[in-house]
Short mmCIF file of C-alpha atoms and ligand atoms in Angstrom, two decimals:
data_model
loop_
_atom_site.label_atom_id
_atom_site.label_comp_id
_atom_site.label_asym_id
_atom_site.label_seq_id
_atom_site.Cartn_x
_atom_site.Cartn_y
_atom_site.Cartn_z
CA MET M 1 288.62 72.04 261.43
CA GLU M 2 289.98 68.64 260.08
CA PRO M 3 291.89 67.00 262.75
CA LYS M 4 295.27 66.22 261.34
CA LYS M 5 295.67 63.09 259.91
CA THR M 6 298.32 60.50 261.76
CA TYR M 7 301.28 59.63 260.24
CA VAL M 8 300.73 55.53 259.03
CA ARG M 9 303.71 53.53 258.07
CA PRO M 10 303.21 52.30 254.51
CA VAL M 11 303.55 48.56 254.38
CA ILE M 12 303.67 46.50 251.42
CA ARG M 13 301.79 43.67 251.80
CA ARG M 14 300.76 40.62 249.69
CA GLN M 15 297.01 41.84 248.32
CA PHE M 16 295.31 38.56 247.30
CA MET M 17 293.27 39.08 243.47
CA GLY M 18 289.30 37.55 243.76
CA ALA M 19 288.71 40.35 246.30
CA ALA M 20 284.86 40.23 244.11
CA ASN M 21 283.16 37.43 242.94
CA LYS M 22 280.12 37.18 240.67
CA PHE M 23 277.80 38.48 243.26
CA GLY M 24 279.95 41.67 243.80
CA ARG M 25 282.87 43.01 245.96
CA PHE M 26 283.16 41.24 249.34
CA SER M 27 282.91 44.33 251.60
CA ILE M 28 285.02 45.69 254.20
CA PRO M 29 283.67 44.72 257.79
CA GLU M 30 282.83 47.74 259.75
CA PRO M 31 284.47 48.12 263.22
CA LEU M 32 282.19 47.82 266.28
CA THR M 33 283.75 50.12 268.91
CA SER M 34 280.89 49.73 271.07
CA ILE M 35 277.92 47.59 272.20
CA ASP M 36 274.55 48.68 273.18
CA GLY M 37 276.96 52.00 274.37
CA VAL M 38 279.82 50.70 276.34
CA GLU M 39 283.11 50.32 274.84
CA VAL M 40 284.38 47.05 273.75
CA GLU M 41 287.88 47.92 275.23
CA HIS M 42 286.12 49.13 278.96
CA LEU M 43 284.39 45.27 278.75
CA VAL M 44 287.50 43.85 277.96
CA LYS M 45 289.63 46.08 280.44
CA ASP M 46 287.09 45.01 283.47
CA TYR M 47 286.06 41.63 282.37
CA GLY M 48 288.67 39.44 280.31
CA SER M 49 288.56 37.82 277.06
CA PRO M 50 287.55 35.92 275.38
CA LEU M 51 284.03 37.62 276.67
CA PHE M 52 279.94 36.81 275.77
CA VAL M 53 278.01 39.96 275.82
CA PHE M 54 274.26 39.63 276.07
CA SER M 55 272.52 42.87 275.10
CA GLU M 56 269.00 43.37 277.00
CA SER M 57 267.53 45.71 274.72
CA VAL M 58 267.72 43.23 271.56
CA LEU M 59 266.27 40.52 274.29
CA ARG M 60 263.45 42.64 274.41
CA ARG M 61 263.02 43.80 271.19
CA LYS M 62 263.33 40.40 269.49
CA MET M 63 260.66 39.02 272.45
CA ASN M 64 258.09 41.75 271.30
CA GLU M 65 259.02 41.41 267.69
CA LEU M 66 257.38 37.99 267.38
CA ASN M 67 254.36 38.69 269.92
CA GLN M 68 253.65 41.15 267.62
CA ALA M 69 253.91 39.54 264.57
CA PHE M 70 251.48 36.74 266.20
CA GLN M 71 248.94 38.54 268.67
CA THR M 72 248.44 41.09 265.71
CA ARG M 73 246.92 38.52 263.18
CA TYR M 74 245.92 36.01 265.62
CA SER M 75 244.36 36.55 269.25
CA GLN M 76 245.19 33.34 271.28
CA PHE M 77 249.48 33.20 271.07
CA GLN M 78 252.08 31.95 273.77
CA ALA M 79 255.43 31.79 273.44
CA ALA M 80 257.29 29.68 275.35
CA TRP M 81 260.99 30.25 275.49
CA SER M 82 263.59 27.18 274.43
CA TYR M 83 265.72 26.47 277.11
CA LYS M 84 268.32 23.98 275.32
CA THR M 85 269.02 27.14 273.15
CA ASN M 86 270.31 29.19 275.74
CA TYR M 87 269.55 28.71 279.61
CA LEU M 88 271.39 31.29 281.51
CA ASN M 89 268.78 32.45 284.18
CA ALA M 90 269.42 35.93 282.73
CA VAL M 91 268.79 35.47 279.39
CA CYS M 92 265.49 33.18 280.08
CA LYS M 93 264.31 35.75 283.04
CA VAL M 94 264.27 38.29 280.47
CA PHE M 95 261.92 36.41 277.91
CA HIS M 96 259.80 35.55 280.93
CA ASP M 97 259.55 38.84 281.95
CA GLU M 98 258.57 39.61 278.55
CA GLY M 99 255.27 36.99 279.20
CA SER M 100 257.30 33.92 277.72
CA TRP M 101 256.07 30.49 278.82
CA ALA M 102 259.47 27.71 279.24
CA GLU M 103 259.46 25.33 276.69
CA VAL M 104 262.33 22.34 278.13
CA VAL M 105 263.71 19.27 277.01
CA SER M 106 264.93 17.59 279.91
CA GLY M 107 264.49 17.08 283.90
CA PHE M 108 267.82 19.34 283.99
CA GLU M 109 265.80 21.94 282.03
CA TYR M 110 262.53 21.90 283.57
CA LEU M 111 264.16 22.28 286.99
CA LYS M 112 265.64 24.92 286.25
CA ALA M 113 262.65 26.36 284.78
CA ARG M 114 261.23 25.58 287.79
CA LYS M 115 264.24 27.36 289.99
CA ASN M 116 263.11 30.57 287.53
CA GLY M 117 259.87 30.66 289.48
CA ILE M 118 258.13 29.25 286.13
CA PRO M 119 255.12 27.11 287.36
CA GLY M 120 254.41 24.03 285.82
CA ASN M 121 251.33 24.72 283.76
CA LYS M 122 253.97 27.50 282.12
CA ILE M 123 256.56 24.68 281.18
CA ILE M 124 256.18 22.89 278.43
CA PHE M 125 257.79 19.54 278.47
CA ASN M 126 259.33 18.38 275.52
CA GLY M 127 262.10 15.65 274.30
CA PRO M 128 262.22 11.79 273.98
CA TYR M 129 263.95 11.51 277.33
CA LYS M 130 261.93 12.12 280.51
CA LYS M 131 263.15 10.71 284.13
CA TYR M 132 260.15 8.65 285.22
CA GLU M 133 260.58 10.61 288.68
CA ILE M 134 260.91 14.38 286.77
CA LEU M 135 257.66 12.87 284.60
CA LYS M 136 255.98 12.33 287.61
CA GLN M 137 257.01 16.15 288.91
CA ALA M 138 255.78 17.00 285.79
CA ALA M 139 252.59 15.12 286.18
CA LEU M 140 251.88 16.56 289.77
CA ASP M 141 252.98 20.05 288.95
CA GLY M 142 250.12 20.24 285.95
CA ALA M 143 253.04 20.82 283.78
CA ARG M 144 252.12 20.15 279.83
CA ILE M 145 253.84 17.03 278.48
CA HIS M 146 254.32 16.00 275.07
CA ALA M 147 255.14 12.75 274.60
CA ASP M 148 257.66 11.69 272.02
CA HIS M 149 257.04 7.66 271.99
CA LEU M 150 254.73 4.94 273.43
CA ASP M 151 256.87 3.82 276.66
CA GLU M 152 256.63 7.49 277.65
CA ILE M 153 252.85 7.37 277.32
CA GLN M 154 252.43 3.60 278.98
CA ASP M 155 254.56 5.66 282.14
CA LEU M 156 251.83 8.35 282.35
CA VAL M 157 249.09 5.59 282.54
CA LYS M 158 251.30 4.47 285.65
CA ILE M 159 251.87 7.75 286.89
CA SER M 160 247.92 8.45 286.45
CA ASP M 161 247.39 5.53 288.87
CA GLU M 162 250.29 6.39 291.57
CA ILE M 163 249.00 9.77 291.98
CA GLY M 164 245.13 8.98 291.30
CA LYS M 165 244.43 12.03 288.52
CA THR M 166 243.89 11.96 285.12
CA VAL M 167 247.46 13.07 283.30
CA ASN M 168 246.57 15.63 280.51
CA LEU M 169 249.11 15.21 277.78
CA ALA M 170 250.03 16.42 273.75
CA ILE M 171 251.74 14.27 271.83
CA ARG M 172 254.78 15.16 269.44
CA ILE M 173 253.90 14.87 265.63
CA ASN M 174 256.46 13.93 262.94
CA LEU M 175 254.62 14.65 259.37
CA ASP M 176 255.92 15.58 255.60
CA THR M 177 255.87 19.08 255.25
CA GLY M 178 257.94 18.78 251.59
CA MET M 179 261.31 20.05 254.06
CA TYR M 180 263.52 17.15 253.55
CA PRO M 181 265.18 15.33 255.05
CA THR M 182 262.04 15.17 257.35
CA TRP M 183 262.71 14.83 261.01
CA SER M 184 260.84 11.99 261.83
CA ARG M 185 263.26 10.20 264.91
CA PHE M 186 260.90 12.55 267.20
CA GLY M 187 257.15 11.89 267.96
CA PHE M 188 254.56 9.46 265.82
CA ASN M 189 254.43 10.18 262.31
CA LEU M 190 251.50 11.77 261.07
CA GLU M 191 251.18 10.08 257.20
CA SER M 192 252.17 6.59 258.19
CA GLY M 193 249.01 6.52 261.26
CA HIS M 194 251.36 6.18 264.18
CA ALA M 195 250.07 9.27 265.47
CA LEU M 196 246.35 8.07 265.07
CA GLU M 197 247.26 5.35 267.28
CA ALA M 198 249.00 7.10 270.03
CA ALA M 199 245.90 8.98 270.62
CA ARG M 200 243.59 5.95 270.09
CA LYS M 201 245.49 4.54 273.13
CA ILE M 202 245.62 7.75 275.03
CA ALA M 203 241.85 7.47 274.32
CA HIS M 204 241.57 4.42 275.56
CA SER M 205 243.03 4.80 278.77
CA ASN M 206 239.78 4.79 280.72
CA GLY M 207 240.22 8.06 281.58
CA LYS M 208 243.63 8.07 283.31
CA LEU M 209 245.12 10.28 279.98
CA LYS M 210 243.04 12.81 277.72
CA LEU M 211 244.82 14.67 275.06
CA THR M 212 245.02 17.97 274.91
CA GLY M 213 247.26 19.21 272.30
CA ILE M 214 249.18 18.59 268.97
CA HIS M 215 252.87 19.38 268.99
CA CYS M 216 255.43 19.50 266.03
CA HIS M 217 259.12 21.01 265.22
CA ILE M 218 259.80 20.52 261.66
CA GLY M 219 263.00 21.99 261.65
CA THR M 220 265.34 24.43 262.36
CA PHE M 221 267.11 27.76 260.55
CA MET M 222 264.28 27.28 258.21
CA ILE M 223 264.90 29.77 255.11
CA ASP M 224 261.26 29.26 253.71
CA SER M 225 258.07 29.99 255.31
CA ALA M 226 256.23 27.71 253.25
CA PRO M 227 256.59 24.45 255.01
CA TYR M 228 254.92 26.26 258.07
CA LYS M 229 251.97 26.96 255.82
CA ARG M 230 251.86 23.04 255.21
CA ALA M 231 252.24 22.15 258.92
CA ALA M 232 249.59 24.27 260.24
CA LYS M 233 247.58 22.71 257.77
CA LYS M 234 248.13 19.63 258.67
CA MET M 235 248.40 19.60 261.96
CA ALA M 236 244.86 21.83 262.01
CA ASP M 237 243.47 18.96 259.95
CA PHE M 238 244.51 16.20 262.68
CA TYR M 239 243.54 18.15 265.23
CA LYS M 240 239.84 18.42 264.22
CA ARG M 241 240.13 14.49 263.49
CA LEU M 242 240.88 13.96 267.36
CA LYS M 243 238.31 16.48 269.02
CA ASN M 244 235.58 15.13 266.64
CA GLU M 245 236.31 11.57 266.25
CA LEU M 246 238.36 10.51 269.18
CA ARG M 247 236.36 13.32 271.69
CA GLN M 248 239.74 14.38 273.14
CA PRO M 249 239.10 17.50 274.81
CA MET M 250 241.69 19.69 272.54
CA GLN M 251 242.59 22.80 273.65
CA TYR M 252 245.99 23.84 271.30
CA ILE M 253 248.19 23.59 268.42
CA ASP M 254 252.27 24.07 269.06
CA LEU M 255 254.20 24.38 266.14
CA GLY M 256 257.42 24.00 267.67
CA GLY M 257 260.69 26.42 267.02
CA GLY M 258 263.18 26.87 264.00
CA PHE M 259 262.77 30.30 262.59
CA VAL M 260 265.87 32.08 261.46
CA SER M 261 268.24 34.52 262.64
CA ALA M 262 270.24 37.19 261.37
CA ASN M 263 272.95 34.63 260.86
CA LYS M 264 274.78 33.71 257.69
CA LEU M 265 275.10 29.98 256.99
CA LYS M 266 278.36 28.83 254.85
CA ALA M 267 276.40 27.88 252.34
CA GLN M 268 274.74 31.29 251.82
CA TYR M 269 276.59 33.52 249.13
CA LEU M 270 274.46 36.67 251.02
CA SER M 271 274.77 38.19 254.42
CA GLY M 272 271.82 37.06 256.61
CA SER M 273 269.92 39.49 257.15
CA SER M 274 268.99 40.54 253.12
CA VAL M 275 267.38 36.92 252.20
CA LEU M 276 265.24 35.95 254.98
CA PRO M 277 262.31 35.06 256.64
CA SER M 278 260.72 37.70 258.98
CA PHE M 279 258.96 36.58 262.33
CA ASP M 280 256.13 38.59 260.14
CA SER M 281 256.18 36.17 256.66
CA TYR M 282 255.83 33.00 259.17
CA ALA M 283 252.89 34.60 260.90
CA GLU M 284 251.54 35.20 257.75
CA ALA M 285 252.27 31.38 256.32
CA ILE M 286 250.72 30.01 259.90
CA THR M 287 248.06 31.90 261.18
CA SER M 288 246.39 32.18 257.26
CA SER M 289 246.79 28.46 257.26
CA LEU M 290 244.83 27.99 260.64
CA TYR M 291 242.08 30.34 260.08
CA ASP M 292 241.57 28.92 256.47
CA SER M 293 241.20 25.40 258.12
CA PHE M 294 239.07 26.23 261.22
CA SER M 295 236.90 28.28 259.66
CA PRO M 296 234.09 29.55 260.46
CA GLU M 297 235.29 28.04 263.92
CA GLU M 298 237.21 30.08 265.93
CA PRO M 299 241.14 28.46 265.66
CA PRO M 300 242.67 26.83 268.58
CA PRO M 301 245.53 28.49 271.45
CA LEU M 302 248.63 28.59 269.22
CA PHE M 303 252.30 28.08 271.17
CA LEU M 304 255.23 28.27 269.43
CA GLU M 305 258.72 26.99 270.99
CA THR M 306 261.27 30.09 269.26
CA GLY M 307 264.60 29.63 270.14
CA ARG M 308 267.62 30.57 267.29
CA GLY M 309 265.17 33.24 266.23
CA LEU M 310 264.72 35.33 269.56
CA VAL M 311 268.50 35.03 271.20
CA ASP M 312 270.71 34.89 268.56
CA GLU M 313 271.44 38.37 267.41
CA ALA M 314 271.71 39.71 271.17
CA GLY M 315 274.70 37.75 271.98
CA TYR M 316 278.51 38.50 271.13
CA LEU M 317 281.74 37.36 271.70
CA ILE M 318 284.58 39.48 271.97
CA ALA M 319 287.99 37.78 271.35
CA SER M 320 291.82 38.78 271.20
CA ILE M 321 294.38 38.46 269.26
CA VAL M 322 296.92 35.66 270.81
CA GLY M 323 299.24 35.33 267.23
CA ASN M 324 299.85 36.28 263.97
CA LYS M 325 300.98 34.04 261.39
CA THR M 326 301.94 33.69 257.56
CA MET M 327 301.02 30.10 256.56
CA PRO M 328 303.24 28.14 253.92
CA ASN M 329 301.42 29.33 251.51
CA GLY M 330 301.54 33.37 252.33
CA HIS M 331 298.32 33.41 253.27
CA ARG M 332 297.98 35.26 256.42
CA SER M 333 296.48 34.09 259.68
CA LEU M 334 295.39 35.19 263.44
CA VAL M 335 294.91 32.67 266.35
CA LEU M 336 292.51 33.78 268.94
CA ASP M 337 292.16 33.31 272.22
CA ALA M 338 288.71 31.85 271.65
CA GLY M 339 287.67 29.01 269.07
CA VAL M 340 285.42 26.22 268.91
CA ASN M 341 285.15 25.32 272.56
CA LEU M 342 283.22 28.50 272.92
CA LEU M 343 281.85 28.65 269.23
CA TYR M 344 279.65 25.15 268.95
CA THR M 345 277.64 26.37 265.86
CA SER M 346 280.44 28.00 263.78
CA THR M 347 280.21 24.35 262.02
CA TRP M 348 277.36 25.77 260.30
CA TYR M 349 277.21 29.61 260.31
CA ASP M 350 280.20 32.05 259.09
CA PHE M 351 279.40 34.64 261.62
CA LYS M 352 280.17 38.30 261.30
CA VAL M 353 283.47 39.18 262.33
CA SER M 354 284.08 42.83 263.17
CA PRO M 355 287.13 45.21 264.13
CA THR M 356 286.67 46.67 267.31
CA LYS M 357 288.70 50.01 266.12
CA HIS M 358 288.88 52.34 262.96
CA TYR M 359 291.57 51.07 261.21
CA THR M 360 293.82 52.74 258.47
CA GLY M 361 295.55 51.10 255.38
CA THR M 362 294.53 47.64 253.67
CA TYR M 363 292.06 44.85 254.76
CA GLU M 364 293.33 40.85 254.07
CA ASP M 365 291.40 37.94 253.50
CA VAL M 366 292.80 35.64 256.70
CA THR M 367 291.98 32.68 258.27
CA LEU M 368 290.84 32.83 261.95
CA TYR M 369 291.93 29.89 264.37
CA GLY M 370 291.25 29.10 267.54
CA PRO M 371 293.57 28.35 270.70
CA LEU M 372 292.75 24.56 270.78
CA CYS M 373 295.63 22.20 269.89
CA MET M 374 293.33 20.80 267.44
CA ASN M 375 293.08 20.79 263.53
CA ILE M 376 289.41 21.25 263.42
CA ASP M 377 289.70 24.61 265.46
CA VAL M 378 288.41 26.78 263.00
CA VAL M 379 286.76 30.05 263.58
CA ARG M 380 286.62 31.53 259.90
CA ASP M 381 288.52 29.77 257.07
CA SER M 382 288.16 33.30 255.45
CA CYS M 383 287.60 36.78 256.41
CA LEU M 384 288.11 40.25 255.50
CA LEU M 385 290.19 42.35 258.27
CA PRO M 386 292.85 44.90 258.97
CA ASN M 387 296.40 44.24 260.11
CA LEU M 388 295.44 43.20 263.70
CA HIS M 389 298.43 43.09 266.24
CA ARG M 390 298.41 40.76 269.25
CA GLY M 391 296.55 42.20 272.10
CA GLU M 392 293.83 44.15 269.62
CA SER M 393 290.56 42.27 269.64
CA ILE M 394 287.47 41.60 267.25
CA VAL M 395 283.89 41.15 268.08
CA LEU M 396 281.93 37.72 266.14
CA HIS M 397 278.16 38.13 265.63
CA PRO M 398 275.51 36.84 265.81
CA VAL M 399 276.62 33.89 268.37
CA GLY M 400 273.45 34.05 271.00
CA ALA M 401 272.09 30.87 270.47
CA TYR M 402 273.15 27.58 271.14
CA ASN M 403 276.76 28.49 271.98
CA VAL M 404 276.50 29.24 275.77
CA THR M 405 274.25 25.69 276.11
CA GLN M 406 276.86 23.77 274.22
CA TRP M 407 280.35 25.16 274.40
CA MET M 408 282.11 22.99 275.85
CA GLN M 409 285.14 22.82 278.65
CA PHE M 410 287.72 21.10 276.74
CA ILE M 411 291.83 22.56 276.98
CA GLU M 412 290.44 26.03 278.28
CA MET M 413 288.07 27.16 280.40
CA ARG M 414 285.00 28.66 280.16
CA PRO M 415 285.02 32.85 280.31
CA ALA M 416 282.45 35.40 281.59
CA ILE M 417 279.05 36.71 280.15
CA VAL M 418 277.79 39.75 281.09
CA MET M 419 274.82 41.58 279.96
CA ILE M 420 274.39 45.20 279.18
CA THR M 421 271.34 46.47 280.26
CA PRO M 422 268.79 48.91 278.72
CA ASN M 423 270.78 51.91 280.51
CA ARG M 424 274.24 50.50 279.78
CA GLU M 425 274.54 49.15 283.24
CA VAL M 426 277.09 46.36 282.26
CA LYS M 427 276.21 42.98 284.74
CA LEU M 428 278.00 40.40 285.36
CA ILE M 429 275.98 37.15 284.27
CA ARG M 430 278.31 34.08 284.60
CA ARG M 431 281.45 34.52 286.02
CA ALA M 432 284.53 32.56 284.52
CA GLU M 433 285.57 29.21 285.22
CA THR M 434 288.91 29.04 287.36
CA VAL M 435 290.75 25.31 287.91
CA ASP M 436 288.74 24.87 290.96
CA ASP M 437 285.58 24.87 290.07
CA ILE M 438 286.57 22.12 287.88
CA ASN M 439 288.54 20.26 289.88
CA SER M 440 285.58 20.59 292.56
CA PHE M 441 284.01 17.94 290.76
CA GLU M 442 286.66 14.97 290.95
CA VAL M 443 286.80 12.94 293.87
CA GLU M 444 290.01 12.62 295.71
CA THR M 445 291.17 9.44 296.12
C1 PLP K 1 265.02 23.31 270.06
C2 PLP K 1 263.75 22.83 269.62
C3 PLP K 1 263.06 24.54 269.96
C4 PLP K 1 263.35 25.48 269.17
O1 PLP K 1 264.45 25.66 267.75
P1 PLP K 1 265.05 26.71 267.02
O2 PLP K 1 265.18 26.42 265.82
O3 PLP K 1 266.42 27.56 268.42
O4 PLP K 1 264.16 27.74 267.33
C5 PLP K 1 261.92 23.99 269.60
N1 PLP K 1 261.06 23.13 270.28
C6 PLP K 1 261.70 21.72 269.94
C7 PLP K 1 260.88 20.93 270.22
C8 PLP K 1 262.92 21.77 270.14
O5 PLP K 1 263.98 20.98 270.04
#
């Protein structure tokens, strides 16, 4: 028998016209009552709000999808987890457990990877600033150092003298892939000959340095796979030149990161997943280009440093409504307990916003403000939500990439983070900050 419908008080509310645009009707958001089988309500009760939630199953699934897309097409493929995208140890350890190496861009991240048990020879060390002491440690550990500029190559010559050993390194390349603007500030430019010049410096270092690889990272959230095809071709040609002309012991090509996640850029009309390339389409573009370039030879090992594409969808943020207000123009808005302090990427993305219960009644276009006393603290300019009251929660998704590393302790403290395991256990992986935590850095005078 149908359960008896509960009575809902009728309300008269101003409806905003234009709830359809030329691409169709806006869709009513589906409620998200649980994450990986755990009720949102229980999570808030046990860990408070706001709360970041990571799904271990999604982390593992995405890592397997990436590995499968590349390993089925290319025998020598190795992923290295991009620490800056999310360096929570619990997240890194899941990726390492799935066979991923570490890719780091600072001394801090290098030490974090070492403390996670990753040996130097499975750490790719990128970035424009590597402090001398840490660079020396990385050289001693046999890390894969990717030089960004000539001063760094000079440092490595000195380090080679000090440790009395040849230092192997790769160089970062920037190149024209038809994507504009090009990221020309990192590494050595290919077309201008700077990259070749840097390689010559290494080749003529009296055996102190040896060039073993080339690296590029052409952009982030790349909504087209064609630039990877062009990058792979140019990198392959350069690789062959370094090997054959400069006689360097070349061992790998690293094509960096940049794959999309199912997020929605503010400028996009359609929702994320319907228009974006899959790992398979990037893999097809890259590996076919490498096979063409190296044929009939076996192409060299390929490394990738995928960040966002692996972790974004595994992260959720539960936030609660702390206030409800009507703006002077009649538009409704909600004040949340989480804002741009926790969601650095809200500048670029319209996260999906889901209510956490089934609601009857109408949905209305609302603005979501954060808790900060700052005009810029807007989480969504406009999204469709039911009539939510103070204390009720919503879920923002996907927020796993770049938020829990770029978040700021500003006005508010940072909240707890939990991970849900494949058998529905909830593990606290980072506790909420306290005033004493923050005070502990200050020195009493
Ligand atoms: C940030 C970064 C990555 C990861 O980029 P995504 O766009 O998150 O995949 C990889 N390599 C380098 C050098 C980076 O700086």
